[in-house]
PDB file of C-alpha atoms in Angstrom:
ATOM      1  CA  MET A   6      42.342 -10.581 -44.284  1.00  0.00           C
ATOM      2  CA  ALA A   7      41.346  -9.573 -41.623  1.00  0.00           C
ATOM      3  CA  THR A   8      43.690  -7.951 -38.274  1.00  0.00           C
ATOM      4  CA  THR A   9      43.268  -8.803 -34.860  1.00  0.00           C
ATOM      5  CA  PRO A  10      42.939  -6.016 -31.906  1.00  0.00           C
ATOM      6  CA  PRO A  11      46.062  -5.418 -29.738  1.00  0.00           C
ATOM      7  CA  ARG A  12      45.316  -7.332 -26.422  1.00  0.00           C
ATOM      8  CA  VAL A  13      45.555  -4.384 -23.338  1.00  0.00           C
ATOM      9  CA  ILE A  14      46.202  -6.659 -19.691  1.00  0.00           C
ATOM     10  CA  VAL A  15      44.833  -4.700 -17.527  1.00  0.00           C
ATOM     11  CA  THR A  16      46.230  -4.548 -13.965  1.00  0.00           C
ATOM     12  CA  ARG A  17      44.648  -2.220 -11.563  1.00  0.00           C
ATOM     13  CA  PRO A  18      42.839  -3.222  -8.710  1.00  0.00           C
ATOM     14  CA  GLU A  19      39.539  -5.152  -9.524  1.00  0.00           C
ATOM     15  CA  ARG A  20      37.212  -2.092  -8.966  1.00  0.00           C
ATOM     16  CA  GLU A  21      39.683   0.001 -11.529  1.00  0.00           C
ATOM     17  CA  ALA A  22      40.576  -3.030 -13.422  1.00  0.00           C
ATOM     18  CA  VAL A  23      37.158  -3.568 -14.369  1.00  0.00           C
ATOM     19  CA  GLN A  24      35.733   0.451 -15.801  1.00  0.00           C
ATOM     20  CA  TRP A  25      39.076   0.176 -17.777  1.00  0.00           C
ATOM     21  CA  VAL A  26      37.887  -3.047 -19.740  1.00  0.00           C
ATOM     22  CA  SER A  27      34.537  -1.670 -20.041  1.00  0.00           C
ATOM     23  CA  GLN A  28      36.253   1.250 -21.746  1.00  0.00           C
ATOM     24  CA  LEU A  29      38.441  -0.228 -23.964  1.00  0.00           C
ATOM     25  CA  SER A  30      36.441  -2.820 -25.380  1.00  0.00           C
ATOM     26  CA  ALA A  31      34.165  -0.658 -25.952  1.00  0.00           C
ATOM     27  CA  ARG A  32      37.021   0.742 -28.449  1.00  0.00           C
ATOM     28  CA  GLY A  33      37.113  -2.489 -30.121  1.00  0.00           C
ATOM     29  CA  LEU A  34      40.869  -3.360 -27.618  1.00  0.00           C
ATOM     30  CA  ALA A  35      40.623  -6.668 -26.764  1.00  0.00           C
ATOM     31  CA  ALA A  36      41.131  -6.086 -22.592  1.00  0.00           C
ATOM     32  CA  THR A  37      41.253  -8.251 -20.006  1.00  0.00           C
ATOM     33  CA  ALA A  38      41.471  -7.920 -16.344  1.00  0.00           C
ATOM     34  CA  LEU A  39      44.219  -9.163 -14.224  1.00  0.00           C
ATOM     35  CA  PRO A  40      44.006  -7.082 -10.495  1.00  0.00           C
ATOM     36  CA  LEU A  41      48.052  -6.974  -9.765  1.00  0.00           C
ATOM     37  CA  ILE A  42      46.692  -5.914  -5.738  1.00  0.00           C
ATOM     38  CA  ALA A  43      43.744  -5.780  -3.846  1.00  0.00           C
ATOM     39  CA  ILE A  44      42.446  -3.589  -2.376  1.00  0.00           C
ATOM     40  CA  GLY A  45      40.033  -3.005   0.835  1.00  0.00           C
ATOM     41  CA  PRO A  46      38.755  -1.000   4.455  1.00  0.00           C
ATOM     42  CA  CYS A  47      41.479  -1.565   6.408  1.00  0.00           C
ATOM     43  CA  SER A  48      41.105  -4.964   8.934  1.00  0.00           C
ATOM     44  CA  ASP A  49      44.099  -3.510  11.355  1.00  0.00           C
ATOM     45  CA  PRO A  50      42.308  -2.154  15.493  1.00  0.00           C
ATOM     46  CA  ALA A  51      45.230   0.104  15.541  1.00  0.00           C
ATOM     47  CA  ALA A  52      44.139   1.872  11.754  1.00  0.00           C
ATOM     48  CA  ARG A  53      40.302   1.800  12.315  1.00  0.00           C
ATOM     49  CA  GLN A  54      40.909   3.732  15.559  1.00  0.00           C
ATOM     50  CA  GLY A  55      42.622   6.100  13.638  1.00  0.00           C
ATOM     51  CA  LEU A  56      40.115   5.915  10.987  1.00  0.00           C
ATOM     52  CA  ALA A  57      37.753   6.977  13.845  1.00  0.00           C
ATOM     53  CA  ALA A  58      39.810   9.688  15.265  1.00  0.00           C
ATOM     54  CA  ALA A  59      39.850  11.347  12.147  1.00  0.00           C
ATOM     55  CA  HIS A  60      35.722  10.586  11.569  1.00  0.00           C
ATOM     56  CA  ALA A  61      35.906  12.410  14.969  1.00  0.00           C
ATOM     57  CA  ARG A  62      38.405  15.131  14.152  1.00  0.00           C
ATOM     58  CA  LEU A  63      36.232  16.000  10.957  1.00  0.00           C
ATOM     59  CA  ALA A  64      33.393  16.856  13.471  1.00  0.00           C
ATOM     60  CA  GLN A  65      34.740  19.571  15.539  1.00  0.00           C
ATOM     61  CA  ALA A  66      35.496  23.171  15.298  1.00  0.00           C
ATOM     62  CA  PRO A  67      38.278  23.807  14.811  1.00  0.00           C
ATOM     63  CA  GLY A  68      38.858  20.308  12.101  1.00  0.00           C
ATOM     64  CA  TYR A  69      40.456  20.429   9.242  1.00  0.00           C
ATOM     65  CA  ARG A  70      40.880  22.868   6.528  1.00  0.00           C
ATOM     66  CA  ALA A  71      40.968  20.467   4.410  1.00  0.00           C
ATOM     67  CA  LEU A  72      40.648  16.834   3.381  1.00  0.00           C
ATOM     68  CA  MET A  73      43.439  15.412   0.297  1.00  0.00           C
ATOM     69  CA  PHE A  74      42.172  12.019  -0.759  1.00  0.00           C
ATOM     70  CA  VAL A  75      45.926  10.451  -2.440  1.00  0.00           C
ATOM     71  CA  SER A  76      43.551   7.911  -4.416  1.00  0.00           C
ATOM     72  CA  SER A  77      39.643   7.269  -5.114  1.00  0.00           C
ATOM     73  CA  ASN A  78      40.474   4.338  -3.077  1.00  0.00           C
ATOM     74  CA  ALA A  79      41.314   6.484  -0.518  1.00  0.00           C
ATOM     75  CA  ALA A  80      38.142   8.494  -0.646  1.00  0.00           C
ATOM     76  CA  LEU A  81      35.738   4.859  -1.096  1.00  0.00           C
ATOM     77  CA  TYR A  82      37.342   3.434   2.234  1.00  0.00           C
ATOM     78  CA  PHE A  83      37.217   7.008   4.527  1.00  0.00           C
ATOM     79  CA  LEU A  84      34.373   8.599   3.574  1.00  0.00           C
ATOM     80  CA  PRO A  85      31.319   5.980   5.084  1.00  0.00           C
ATOM     81  CA  GLY A  86      30.712   6.989   8.182  1.00  0.00           C
ATOM     82  CA  ALA A  87      32.681  10.633   8.063  1.00  0.00           C
ATOM     83  CA  PRO A  88      30.240  12.961   8.915  1.00  0.00           C
ATOM     84  CA  SER A  89      29.530  15.648   5.925  1.00  0.00           C
ATOM     85  CA  LEU A  90      32.281  18.054   5.125  1.00  0.00           C
ATOM     86  CA  PRO A  91      31.530  20.829   7.323  1.00  0.00           C
ATOM     87  CA  ALA A  92      31.061  24.410   5.798  1.00  0.00           C
ATOM     88  CA  GLY A  93      34.385  25.545   4.327  1.00  0.00           C
ATOM     89  CA  THR A  94      36.258  22.445   4.619  1.00  0.00           C
ATOM     90  CA  ARG A  95      37.362  21.444   0.933  1.00  0.00           C
ATOM     91  CA  ALA A  96      37.952  17.585  -0.631  1.00  0.00           C
ATOM     92  CA  TRP A  97      41.321  17.767  -2.358  1.00  0.00           C
ATOM     93  CA  ALA A  98      41.665  15.269  -5.383  1.00  0.00           C
ATOM     94  CA  PRO A  99      44.852  14.976  -7.857  1.00  0.00           C
ATOM     95  CA  GLY A 100      42.643  13.674 -10.555  1.00  0.00           C
ATOM     96  CA  PRO A 101      38.976  13.058 -12.298  1.00  0.00           C
ATOM     97  CA  GLY A 102      39.293   9.166 -11.307  1.00  0.00           C
ATOM     98  CA  THR A 103      39.650  10.228  -7.407  1.00  0.00           C
ATOM     99  CA  ALA A 104      37.213  13.172  -7.563  1.00  0.00           C
ATOM    100  CA  ARG A 105      34.417  11.397  -9.418  1.00  0.00           C
ATOM    101  CA  ALA A 106      34.573   9.031  -6.580  1.00  0.00           C
ATOM    102  CA  GLN A 107      34.580  11.814  -3.746  1.00  0.00           C
ATOM    103  CA  VAL A 108      30.900  12.758  -5.090  1.00  0.00           C
ATOM    104  CA  GLU A 109      29.702   8.938  -5.362  1.00  0.00           C
ATOM    105  CA  MET A 110      30.558   9.160  -1.479  1.00  0.00           C
ATOM    106  CA  GLY A 111      28.355  12.456  -0.975  1.00  0.00           C
ATOM    107  CA  VAL A 112      31.120  15.194  -0.954  1.00  0.00           C
ATOM    108  CA  PRO A 113      29.463  17.621  -3.585  1.00  0.00           C
ATOM    109  CA  SER A 114      30.929  18.736  -6.279  1.00  0.00           C
ATOM    110  CA  SER A 115      31.254  22.592  -4.807  1.00  0.00           C
ATOM    111  CA  ALA A 116      33.607  21.817  -2.180  1.00  0.00           C
ATOM    112  CA  ILE A 117      36.197  19.409  -3.987  1.00  0.00           C
ATOM    113  CA  ASP A 118      39.741  20.555  -5.246  1.00  0.00           C
ATOM    114  CA  GLY A 119      41.907  19.321  -8.032  1.00  0.00           C
ATOM    115  CA  PRO A 120      43.423  20.077 -11.694  1.00  0.00           C
ATOM    116  CA  ALA A 121      41.591  20.282 -14.845  1.00  0.00           C
ATOM    117  CA  PRO A 122      40.148  17.850 -16.373  1.00  0.00           C
ATOM    118  CA  ASP A 123      42.228  18.536 -19.347  1.00  0.00           C
ATOM    119  CA  ALA A 124      46.083  18.801 -17.602  1.00  0.00           C
ATOM    120  CA  PRO A 125      48.688  17.189 -18.881  1.00  0.00           C
ATOM    121  CA  GLN A 126      49.324  15.307 -15.059  1.00  0.00           C
ATOM    122  CA  PHE A 127      46.965  14.178 -12.249  1.00  0.00           C
ATOM    123  CA  ASP A 128      49.521  14.084  -9.353  1.00  0.00           C
ATOM    124  CA  SER A 129      50.561  16.045  -5.718  1.00  0.00           C
ATOM    125  CA  GLU A 130      52.288  18.456  -7.524  1.00  0.00           C
ATOM    126  CA  SER A 131      49.498  19.953 -10.584  1.00  0.00           C
ATOM    127  CA  LEU A 132      46.690  19.868  -7.417  1.00  0.00           C
ATOM    128  CA  TRP A 133      49.269  21.821  -4.889  1.00  0.00           C
ATOM    129  CA  GLN A 134      49.337  24.262  -7.246  1.00  0.00           C
ATOM    130  CA  GLN A 135      45.555  24.761  -8.061  1.00  0.00           C
ATOM    131  CA  VAL A 136      45.168  24.307  -3.715  1.00  0.00           C
ATOM    132  CA  GLY A 137      48.374  25.712  -2.377  1.00  0.00           C
ATOM    133  CA  PRO A 138      46.863  29.523  -1.580  1.00  0.00           C
ATOM    134  CA  GLN A 139      43.695  28.520   0.189  1.00  0.00           C
ATOM    135  CA  VAL A 140      45.929  26.727   3.256  1.00  0.00           C
ATOM    136  CA  ARG A 141      47.064  29.464   5.561  1.00  0.00           C
ATOM    137  CA  ALA A 142      49.622  29.093   9.306  1.00  0.00           C
ATOM    138  CA  GLY A 143      48.383  26.845  11.402  1.00  0.00           C
ATOM    139  CA  ASP A 144      45.632  25.113   9.434  1.00  0.00           C
ATOM    140  CA  ARG A 145      44.789  21.076   9.183  1.00  0.00           C
ATOM    141  CA  VAL A 146      45.393  19.252   6.828  1.00  0.00           C
ATOM    142  CA  LEU A 147      44.187  15.598   6.709  1.00  0.00           C
ATOM    143  CA  ILE A 148      46.081  13.096   3.992  1.00  0.00           C
ATOM    144  CA  VAL A 149      43.748  10.647   3.870  1.00  0.00           C
ATOM    145  CA  ARG A 150      45.614   7.243   2.622  1.00  0.00           C
ATOM    146  CA  GLY A 151      45.966   3.400   2.021  1.00  0.00           C
ATOM    147  CA  ARG A 152      48.696   1.228   3.960  1.00  0.00           C
ATOM    148  CA  SER A 153      49.213  -2.873   3.772  1.00  0.00           C
ATOM    149  CA  ALA A 154      48.698  -4.788   5.449  1.00  0.00           C
ATOM    150  CA  GLY A 155      50.936  -5.952   8.199  1.00  0.00           C
ATOM    151  CA  VAL A 156      52.582  -2.320   7.312  1.00  0.00           C
TER     152      VAL A 156
END
């Protein structure tokens, strides 16, 4: 009697769901994407002004000690249009997916800090254990995150 593989429904945003479905399918699981949220570029005029101001600040001296991206989507929507990271500015990633997105967007892997790929967890606490010693009094760190429409 043939057994039916377990069915997996992936609810991540579309870009991530496609990757998960591909990886799960390659392992013999019946995976289907059902994205429950949509993530896209900011369209709010005030948010776009904030994005432009952050891009401008990145190019100024003294700029940021580091940019902390809370997710791969944060990197994918912030980095296009941003100047290259100045020497000495670090890009922080709470996990390997965020680090990959930073590399895809042109950040040199040598400028990215985060938990080791085999870390037991990927979150801001694990990231802080790696990057906390870099921060000095007076340093500026830009936390790049998204927000919901209308919030």
